[in-house]
mmCIF file of C-alpha atoms in Angstrom:
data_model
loop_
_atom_site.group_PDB
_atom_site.id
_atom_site.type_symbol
_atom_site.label_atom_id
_atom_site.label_comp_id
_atom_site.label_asym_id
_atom_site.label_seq_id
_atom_site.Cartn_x
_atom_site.Cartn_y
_atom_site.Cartn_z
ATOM 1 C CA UNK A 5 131.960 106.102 107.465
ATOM 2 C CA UNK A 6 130.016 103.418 108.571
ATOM 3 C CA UNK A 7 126.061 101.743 108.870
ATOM 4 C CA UNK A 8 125.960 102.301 112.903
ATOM 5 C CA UNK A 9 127.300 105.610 112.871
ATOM 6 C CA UNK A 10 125.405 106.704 110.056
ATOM 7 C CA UNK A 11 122.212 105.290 111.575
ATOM 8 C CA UNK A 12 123.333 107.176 115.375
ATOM 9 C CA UNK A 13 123.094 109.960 113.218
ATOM 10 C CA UNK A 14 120.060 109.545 111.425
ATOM 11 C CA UNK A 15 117.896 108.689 114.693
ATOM 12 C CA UNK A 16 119.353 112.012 116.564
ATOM 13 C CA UNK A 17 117.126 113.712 114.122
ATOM 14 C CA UNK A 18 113.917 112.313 115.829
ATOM 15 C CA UNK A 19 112.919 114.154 119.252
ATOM 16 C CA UNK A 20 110.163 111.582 120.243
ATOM 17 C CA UNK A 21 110.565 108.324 118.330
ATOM 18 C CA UNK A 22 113.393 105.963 120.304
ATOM 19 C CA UNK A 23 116.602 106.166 118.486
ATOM 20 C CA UNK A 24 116.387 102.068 119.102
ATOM 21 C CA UNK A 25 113.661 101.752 117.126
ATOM 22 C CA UNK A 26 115.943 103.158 114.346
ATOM 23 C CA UNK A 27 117.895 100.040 112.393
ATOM 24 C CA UNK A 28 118.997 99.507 108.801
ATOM 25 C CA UNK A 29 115.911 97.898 107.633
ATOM 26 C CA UNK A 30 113.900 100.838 109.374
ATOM 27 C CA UNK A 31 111.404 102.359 106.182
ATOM 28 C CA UNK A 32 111.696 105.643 107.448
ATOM 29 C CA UNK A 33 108.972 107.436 105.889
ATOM 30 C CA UNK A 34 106.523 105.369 107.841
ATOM 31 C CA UNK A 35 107.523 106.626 111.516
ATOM 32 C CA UNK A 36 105.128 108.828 113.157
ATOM 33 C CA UNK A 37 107.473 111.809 113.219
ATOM 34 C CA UNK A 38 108.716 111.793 109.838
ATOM 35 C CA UNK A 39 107.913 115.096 107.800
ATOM 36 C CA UNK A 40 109.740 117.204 105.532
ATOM 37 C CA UNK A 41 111.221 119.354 107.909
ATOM 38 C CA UNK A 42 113.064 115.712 109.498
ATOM 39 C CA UNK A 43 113.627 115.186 105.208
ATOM 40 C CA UNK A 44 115.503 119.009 105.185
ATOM 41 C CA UNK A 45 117.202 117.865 108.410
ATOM 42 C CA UNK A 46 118.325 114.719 106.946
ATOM 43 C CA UNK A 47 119.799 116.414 103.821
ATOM 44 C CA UNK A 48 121.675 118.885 106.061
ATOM 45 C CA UNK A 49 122.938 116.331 108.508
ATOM 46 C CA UNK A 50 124.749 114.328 105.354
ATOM 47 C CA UNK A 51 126.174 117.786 103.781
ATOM 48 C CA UNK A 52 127.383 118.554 107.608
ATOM 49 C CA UNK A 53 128.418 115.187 108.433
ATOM 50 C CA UNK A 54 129.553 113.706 105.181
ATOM 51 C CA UNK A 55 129.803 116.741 102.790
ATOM 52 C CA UNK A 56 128.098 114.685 100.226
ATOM 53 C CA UNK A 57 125.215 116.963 98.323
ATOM 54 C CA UNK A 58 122.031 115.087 98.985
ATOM 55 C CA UNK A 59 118.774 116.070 97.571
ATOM 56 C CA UNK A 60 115.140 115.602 98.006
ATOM 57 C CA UNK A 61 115.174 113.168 94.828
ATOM 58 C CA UNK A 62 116.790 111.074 97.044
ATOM 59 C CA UNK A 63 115.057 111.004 99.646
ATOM 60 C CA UNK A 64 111.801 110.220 97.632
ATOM 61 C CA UNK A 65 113.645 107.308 95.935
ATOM 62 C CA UNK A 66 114.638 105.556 99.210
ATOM 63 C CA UNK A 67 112.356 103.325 101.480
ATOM 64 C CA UNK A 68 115.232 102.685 104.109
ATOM 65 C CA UNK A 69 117.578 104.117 106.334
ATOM 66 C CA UNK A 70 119.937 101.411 104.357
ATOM 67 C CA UNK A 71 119.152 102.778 101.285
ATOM 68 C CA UNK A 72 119.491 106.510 102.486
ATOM 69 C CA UNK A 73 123.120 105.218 103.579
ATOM 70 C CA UNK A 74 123.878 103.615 100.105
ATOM 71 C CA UNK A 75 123.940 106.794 98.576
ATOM 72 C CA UNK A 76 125.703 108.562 100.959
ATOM 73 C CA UNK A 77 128.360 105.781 100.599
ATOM 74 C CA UNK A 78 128.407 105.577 96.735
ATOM 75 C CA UNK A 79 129.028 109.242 96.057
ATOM 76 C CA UNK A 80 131.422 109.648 99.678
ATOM 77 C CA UNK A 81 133.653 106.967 97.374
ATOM 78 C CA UNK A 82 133.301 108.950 94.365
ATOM 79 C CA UNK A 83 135.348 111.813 96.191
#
């Protein structure tokens, strides 16, 4: 697992906003297309891609993509 693939990931969720616009330091609730259906997609892309259980609680705690990542990364180790 790493940041850039994670990230990849993250920005195929978008249909209109440039995956280029997408980086680490990206706070991802404040692009245009973010909703909670991209939230729900988000949570199902890390159990499909990652199998890590990721919850809404998480979401609402994290401001960036980075931070997203993070806990993806802390509880992929934990495994």
């Amino acid at each position: 697992m790493n940041l850039d693939q994670f990230i990849e990931n993250f920005a195929d969720l978008f249909d209109e906003t440039d995956p280029d616009t997408i980086q680490a330091n990206t706070q991802f609730k404040n692009l245009e297309e973010w909703s909670s259906l991209v939230a729900l997609s988000v949570i199902a892309m890390i159990d499909e891609e990652y199998d890590v259980e990721f919850r809404g609680d998480d979401i609402r705690g994290s401001s960036t993509v980075k931070d997203l990542y993070d806990i993806v990364e802390t509880r992929v180790e934990e495994e």
